[in-house]
mmCIF file of N, CA and C in Angstrom:
data_model
loop_
_atom_site.group_PDB
_atom_site.id
_atom_site.type_symbol
_atom_site.label_atom_id
_atom_site.label_comp_id
_atom_site.label_asym_id
_atom_site.label_seq_id
_atom_site.Cartn_x
_atom_site.Cartn_y
_atom_site.Cartn_z
ATOM 1 N N MET A 1 53.324 98.391 26.749
ATOM 2 C CA MET A 1 53.505 98.606 28.159
ATOM 3 C C MET A 1 54.996 98.517 28.490
ATOM 4 N N VAL A 2 55.476 99.379 29.379
ATOM 5 C CA VAL A 2 56.886 99.442 29.748
ATOM 6 C C VAL A 2 57.197 98.400 30.808
ATOM 7 N N ASN A 3 58.282 97.679 30.587
ATOM 8 C CA ASN A 3 58.751 96.699 31.552
ATOM 9 C C ASN A 3 59.629 97.454 32.560
ATOM 10 N N PHE A 4 59.074 97.784 33.741
ATOM 11 C CA PHE A 4 59.776 98.629 34.703
ATOM 12 C C PHE A 4 61.087 98.044 35.212
ATOM 13 N N PRO A 5 61.166 96.755 35.544
ATOM 14 C CA PRO A 5 62.464 96.230 35.979
ATOM 15 C C PRO A 5 63.531 96.362 34.886
ATOM 16 N N MET A 6 63.158 96.150 33.632
ATOM 17 C CA MET A 6 64.114 96.272 32.533
ATOM 18 C C MET A 6 64.522 97.732 32.339
ATOM 19 N N ALA A 7 63.554 98.657 32.421
ATOM 20 C CA ALA A 7 63.856 100.084 32.277
ATOM 21 C C ALA A 7 64.764 100.540 33.419
ATOM 22 N N ARG A 8 64.510 100.081 34.631
ATOM 23 C CA ARG A 8 65.337 100.441 35.782
ATOM 24 C C ARG A 8 66.756 99.914 35.594
ATOM 25 N N TRP A 9 66.894 98.684 35.097
ATOM 26 C CA TRP A 9 68.201 98.107 34.846
ATOM 27 C C TRP A 9 68.952 98.925 33.798
ATOM 28 N N PHE A 10 68.255 99.294 32.713
ATOM 29 C CA PHE A 10 68.881 100.069 31.644
ATOM 30 C C PHE A 10 69.350 101.431 32.157
ATOM 31 N N LEU A 11 68.513 102.118 32.926
ATOM 32 C CA LEU A 11 68.897 103.421 33.470
ATOM 33 C C LEU A 11 70.083 103.295 34.423
ATOM 34 N N SER A 12 70.085 102.264 35.245
ATOM 35 C CA SER A 12 71.215 102.042 36.150
ATOM 36 C C SER A 12 72.496 101.812 35.359
ATOM 37 N N PHE A 13 72.408 100.996 34.329
ATOM 38 C CA PHE A 13 73.573 100.740 33.480
ATOM 39 C C PHE A 13 74.061 102.030 32.821
ATOM 40 N N LEU A 14 73.138 102.836 32.324
ATOM 41 C CA LEU A 14 73.495 104.091 31.671
ATOM 42 C C LEU A 14 74.197 105.041 32.631
ATOM 43 N N VAL A 15 73.687 105.172 33.835
ATOM 44 C CA VAL A 15 74.304 106.057 34.829
ATOM 45 C C VAL A 15 75.704 105.576 35.177
ATOM 46 N N ILE A 16 75.875 104.288 35.399
ATOM 47 C CA ILE A 16 77.191 103.741 35.725
ATOM 48 C C ILE A 16 78.160 103.951 34.568
ATOM 49 N N ALA A 17 77.694 103.742 33.345
ATOM 50 C CA ALA A 17 78.553 103.927 32.169
ATOM 51 C C ALA A 17 78.996 105.382 32.042
ATOM 52 N N LEU A 18 78.094 106.312 32.276
ATOM 53 C CA LEU A 18 78.443 107.732 32.179
ATOM 54 C C LEU A 18 79.407 108.143 33.292
ATOM 55 N N LEU A 19 79.230 107.603 34.480
ATOM 56 C CA LEU A 19 80.139 107.921 35.577
ATOM 57 C C LEU A 19 81.532 107.349 35.352
ATOM 58 N N ALA A 20 81.620 106.292 34.583
ATOM 59 C CA ALA A 20 82.908 105.656 34.324
ATOM 60 C C ALA A 20 83.732 106.410 33.277
ATOM 61 N N LEU A 21 83.101 107.294 32.509
ATOM 62 C CA LEU A 21 83.824 108.035 31.486
ATOM 63 C C LEU A 21 84.794 109.013 32.145
ATOM 64 N N PRO A 22 85.986 109.153 31.599
ATOM 65 C CA PRO A 22 86.929 110.122 32.170
ATOM 66 C C PRO A 22 86.448 111.543 31.888
ATOM 67 N N LEU A 23 86.534 112.380 32.899
ATOM 68 C CA LEU A 23 86.137 113.772 32.745
ATOM 69 C C LEU A 23 87.349 114.587 32.310
ATOM 70 N N PRO A 24 87.190 115.422 31.300
ATOM 71 C CA PRO A 24 88.319 116.244 30.874
ATOM 72 C C PRO A 24 88.628 117.288 31.931
ATOM 73 N N LEU A 25 89.901 117.495 32.189
ATOM 74 C CA LEU A 25 90.324 118.514 33.132
ATOM 75 C C LEU A 25 90.726 119.746 32.341
ATOM 76 N N ALA A 26 89.958 120.796 32.475
ATOM 77 C CA ALA A 26 90.196 122.008 31.700
ATOM 78 C C ALA A 26 91.570 122.594 31.963
ATOM 79 N N ALA A 27 92.032 122.530 33.176
ATOM 80 C CA ALA A 27 93.308 123.138 33.517
ATOM 81 C C ALA A 27 94.479 122.507 32.782
ATOM 82 N N ASP A 28 94.360 121.245 32.356
ATOM 83 C CA ASP A 28 95.451 120.593 31.648
ATOM 84 C C ASP A 28 95.720 121.223 30.287
ATOM 85 N N ASP A 29 94.672 121.694 29.635
ATOM 86 C CA ASP A 29 94.817 122.236 28.284
ATOM 87 C C ASP A 29 94.793 123.753 28.245
ATOM 88 N N CYS A 30 94.574 124.394 29.362
ATOM 89 C CA CYS A 30 94.414 125.845 29.379
ATOM 90 C C CYS A 30 95.681 126.530 29.855
ATOM 91 N N TYR A 31 96.065 127.552 29.139
ATOM 92 C CA TYR A 31 97.256 128.325 29.475
ATOM 93 C C TYR A 31 97.145 129.686 28.809
ATOM 94 N N CYS A 32 97.913 130.631 29.282
ATOM 95 C CA CYS A 32 98.022 131.935 28.630
ATOM 96 C C CYS A 32 99.282 131.907 27.760
ATOM 97 N N THR A 33 99.387 132.843 26.856
ATOM 98 C CA THR A 33 100.525 132.905 25.949
ATOM 99 C C THR A 33 101.362 134.140 26.255
ATOM 100 N N GLY A 34 102.673 133.930 26.439
ATOM 101 C CA GLY A 34 103.601 135.033 26.683
ATOM 102 C C GLY A 34 103.948 135.760 25.393
ATOM 103 N N ARG A 35 104.731 136.799 25.530
ATOM 104 C CA ARG A 35 105.049 137.646 24.367
ATOM 105 C C ARG A 35 105.809 136.917 23.269
ATOM 106 N N ASP A 36 106.566 135.885 23.635
ATOM 107 C CA ASP A 36 107.324 135.133 22.637
ATOM 108 C C ASP A 36 106.665 133.810 22.277
ATOM 109 N N GLY A 37 105.380 133.645 22.648
ATOM 110 C CA GLY A 37 104.635 132.447 22.310
ATOM 111 C C GLY A 37 104.749 131.320 23.319
ATOM 112 N N GLU A 38 105.452 131.556 24.431
ATOM 113 C CA GLU A 38 105.603 130.504 25.432
ATOM 114 C C GLU A 38 104.300 130.316 26.211
ATOM 115 N N LYS A 39 104.096 129.103 26.706
ATOM 116 C CA LYS A 39 102.899 128.786 27.480
ATOM 117 C C LYS A 39 103.107 129.200 28.931
ATOM 118 N N ILE A 40 102.157 129.958 29.473
ATOM 119 C CA ILE A 40 102.196 130.402 30.858
ATOM 120 C C ILE A 40 101.059 129.697 31.592
ATOM 121 N N ALA A 41 101.388 128.955 32.641
ATOM 122 C CA ALA A 41 100.400 128.155 33.371
ATOM 123 C C ALA A 41 99.407 129.040 34.114
ATOM 124 N N LEU A 42 98.186 128.510 34.305
ATOM 125 C CA LEU A 42 97.191 129.220 35.096
ATOM 126 C C LEU A 42 97.754 129.501 36.487
ATOM 127 N N GLY A 43 97.557 130.724 36.956
ATOM 128 C CA GLY A 43 98.029 131.124 38.277
ATOM 129 C C GLY A 43 99.395 131.775 38.273
ATOM 130 N N ASP A 44 100.172 131.585 37.202
ATOM 131 C CA ASP A 44 101.503 132.191 37.126
ATOM 132 C C ASP A 44 101.403 133.672 36.809
ATOM 133 N N THR A 45 102.383 134.436 37.281
ATOM 134 C CA THR A 45 102.434 135.868 36.977
ATOM 135 C C THR A 45 103.458 136.100 35.880
ATOM 136 N N TYR A 46 103.292 137.219 35.164
ATOM 137 C CA TYR A 46 104.115 137.505 33.997
ATOM 138 C C TYR A 46 104.147 139.009 33.783
ATOM 139 N N CYS A 47 105.281 139.517 33.361
ATOM 140 C CA CYS A 47 105.414 140.934 33.058
ATOM 141 C C CYS A 47 105.015 141.173 31.605
ATOM 142 N N LEU A 48 103.963 141.970 31.410
ATOM 143 C CA LEU A 48 103.475 142.286 30.067
ATOM 144 C C LEU A 48 103.748 143.750 29.735
ATOM 145 N N THR A 49 103.905 144.041 28.462
ATOM 146 C CA THR A 49 104.002 145.424 28.010
ATOM 147 C C THR A 49 102.710 145.761 27.277
ATOM 148 N N VAL A 50 101.978 146.738 27.804
ATOM 149 C CA VAL A 50 100.690 147.139 27.234
ATOM 150 C C VAL A 50 100.745 148.639 26.974
ATOM 151 N N ASN A 51 100.577 149.032 25.720
ATOM 152 C CA ASN A 51 100.643 150.450 25.326
ATOM 153 C C ASN A 51 101.928 151.113 25.809
ATOM 154 N N GLY A 52 103.038 150.391 25.727
ATOM 155 C CA GLY A 52 104.335 150.939 26.103
ATOM 156 C C GLY A 52 104.612 150.935 27.596
ATOM 157 N N ARG A 53 103.679 150.456 28.419
ATOM 158 C CA ARG A 53 103.885 150.413 29.874
ATOM 159 C C ARG A 53 103.974 148.957 30.328
ATOM 160 N N GLU A 54 104.837 148.722 31.306
ATOM 161 C CA GLU A 54 104.946 147.378 31.855
ATOM 162 C C GLU A 54 103.940 147.196 32.986
ATOM 163 N N ILE A 55 103.278 146.031 32.978
ATOM 164 C CA ILE A 55 102.360 145.693 34.062
ATOM 165 C C ILE A 55 102.630 144.250 34.489
ATOM 166 N N MET A 56 102.376 143.959 35.760
ATOM 167 C CA MET A 56 102.451 142.587 36.236
ATOM 168 C C MET A 56 101.039 142.037 36.136
ATOM 169 N N ALA A 57 100.902 140.858 35.500
ATOM 170 C CA ALA A 57 99.594 140.248 35.293
ATOM 171 C C ALA A 57 99.654 138.781 35.688
ATOM 172 N N GLN A 58 98.479 138.234 35.993
ATOM 173 C CA GLN A 58 98.366 136.818 36.364
ATOM 174 C C GLN A 58 97.479 136.112 35.350
ATOM 175 N N CYS A 59 97.868 134.909 34.963
ATOM 176 C CA CYS A 59 97.082 134.094 34.036
ATOM 177 C C CYS A 59 95.920 133.473 34.812
ATOM 178 N N VAL A 60 94.678 133.767 34.388
ATOM 179 C CA VAL A 60 93.483 133.291 35.092
ATOM 180 C C VAL A 60 92.450 132.784 34.089
ATOM 181 N N MET A 61 91.443 132.060 34.607
ATOM 182 C CA MET A 61 90.290 131.640 33.805
ATOM 183 C C MET A 61 89.150 132.608 34.071
ATOM 184 N N SER A 62 88.448 132.994 33.023
ATOM 185 C CA SER A 62 87.284 133.858 33.151
ATOM 186 C C SER A 62 86.278 133.442 32.087
ATOM 187 N N LEU A 63 85.117 133.012 32.522
ATOM 188 C CA LEU A 63 84.066 132.559 31.605
ATOM 189 C C LEU A 63 84.587 131.527 30.611
ATOM 190 N N ASN A 64 85.325 130.550 31.140
ATOM 191 C CA ASN A 64 85.833 129.429 30.367
ATOM 192 C C ASN A 64 86.887 129.821 29.332
ATOM 193 N N ASN A 65 87.530 130.968 29.528
ATOM 194 C CA ASN A 65 88.611 131.420 28.657
ATOM 195 C C ASN A 65 89.764 131.897 29.521
ATOM 196 N N THR A 66 90.981 131.711 29.024
ATOM 197 C CA THR A 66 92.118 132.257 29.760
ATOM 198 C C THR A 66 92.230 133.739 29.452
ATOM 199 N N ASN A 67 92.727 134.479 30.438
ATOM 200 C CA ASN A 67 92.977 135.898 30.216
ATOM 201 C C ASN A 67 93.969 136.387 31.257
ATOM 202 N N TRP A 68 94.477 137.587 31.051
ATOM 203 C CA TRP A 68 95.447 138.177 31.966
ATOM 204 C C TRP A 68 94.730 139.120 32.917
ATOM 205 N N ARG A 69 94.942 138.932 34.233
ATOM 206 C CA ARG A 69 94.387 139.836 35.248
ATOM 207 C C ARG A 69 95.496 140.784 35.687
ATOM 208 N N HIS A 70 95.238 142.077 35.547
ATOM 209 C CA HIS A 70 96.202 143.109 35.937
ATOM 210 C C HIS A 70 96.394 143.077 37.453
ATOM 211 N N LEU A 71 97.646 142.974 37.903
ATOM 212 C CA LEU A 71 97.938 142.962 39.336
ATOM 213 C C LEU A 71 98.447 144.336 39.804
ATOM 214 N N HIS A 72 99.442 144.883 39.093
ATOM 215 C CA HIS A 72 99.947 146.216 39.436
ATOM 216 C C HIS A 72 100.820 146.752 38.310
ATOM 217 N N GLN A 73 101.084 148.066 38.361
ATOM 218 C CA GLN A 73 101.928 148.722 37.364
ATOM 219 C C GLN A 73 103.395 148.374 37.642
ATOM 220 N N GLY A 74 104.139 148.247 36.588
ATOM 221 C CA GLY A 74 105.588 148.057 36.698
ATOM 222 C C GLY A 74 106.001 146.628 37.014
ATOM 223 N N CYS A 75 107.211 146.327 36.555
ATOM 224 C CA CYS A 75 107.787 145.001 36.778
ATOM 225 C C CYS A 75 109.225 145.119 37.256
ATOM 226 N N ALA A 76 109.594 146.266 37.802
ATOM 227 C CA ALA A 76 110.984 146.517 38.214
ATOM 228 C C ALA A 76 111.456 145.451 39.190
ATOM 229 N N GLY A 77 112.605 144.863 38.866
ATOM 230 C CA GLY A 77 113.213 143.871 39.741
ATOM 231 C C GLY A 77 112.565 142.492 39.658
ATOM 232 N N LEU A 78 111.579 142.326 38.807
ATOM 233 C CA LEU A 78 110.887 141.045 38.673
ATOM 234 C C LEU A 78 111.216 140.408 37.333
ATOM 235 N N LEU A 79 111.417 139.121 37.341
ATOM 236 C CA LEU A 79 111.665 138.403 36.092
ATOM 237 C C LEU A 79 110.360 137.973 35.480
ATOM 238 N N SER A 80 110.237 138.032 34.145
ATOM 239 C CA SER A 80 109.009 137.582 33.477
ATOM 240 C C SER A 80 109.177 136.196 32.940
#
C-alpha cells in the first residue's frame, strides 16, 4: 500500500529540486559564423557573398538551429 503523505512529500521535493536546476540559455551558445570564421551574434546583420552576389543577411534561429535570413540584395555602403 502506498503511503500518500510520503509520496506527496517526495513529489514536492522532486518538483522543487527540478525547479532549482539552472536552465541553459540557448542564446548564450548560439551564433552564426562569418566568412572568416568569426562569431556573429543572433540578430546581427552581415554582408554575405552567395554565388558571386552580395546579400545582406541576419543571423536568426530556425527550428533550434542558427541560419542566415536574407534581408536584401547588395551591401553597398554597409560594413560587414
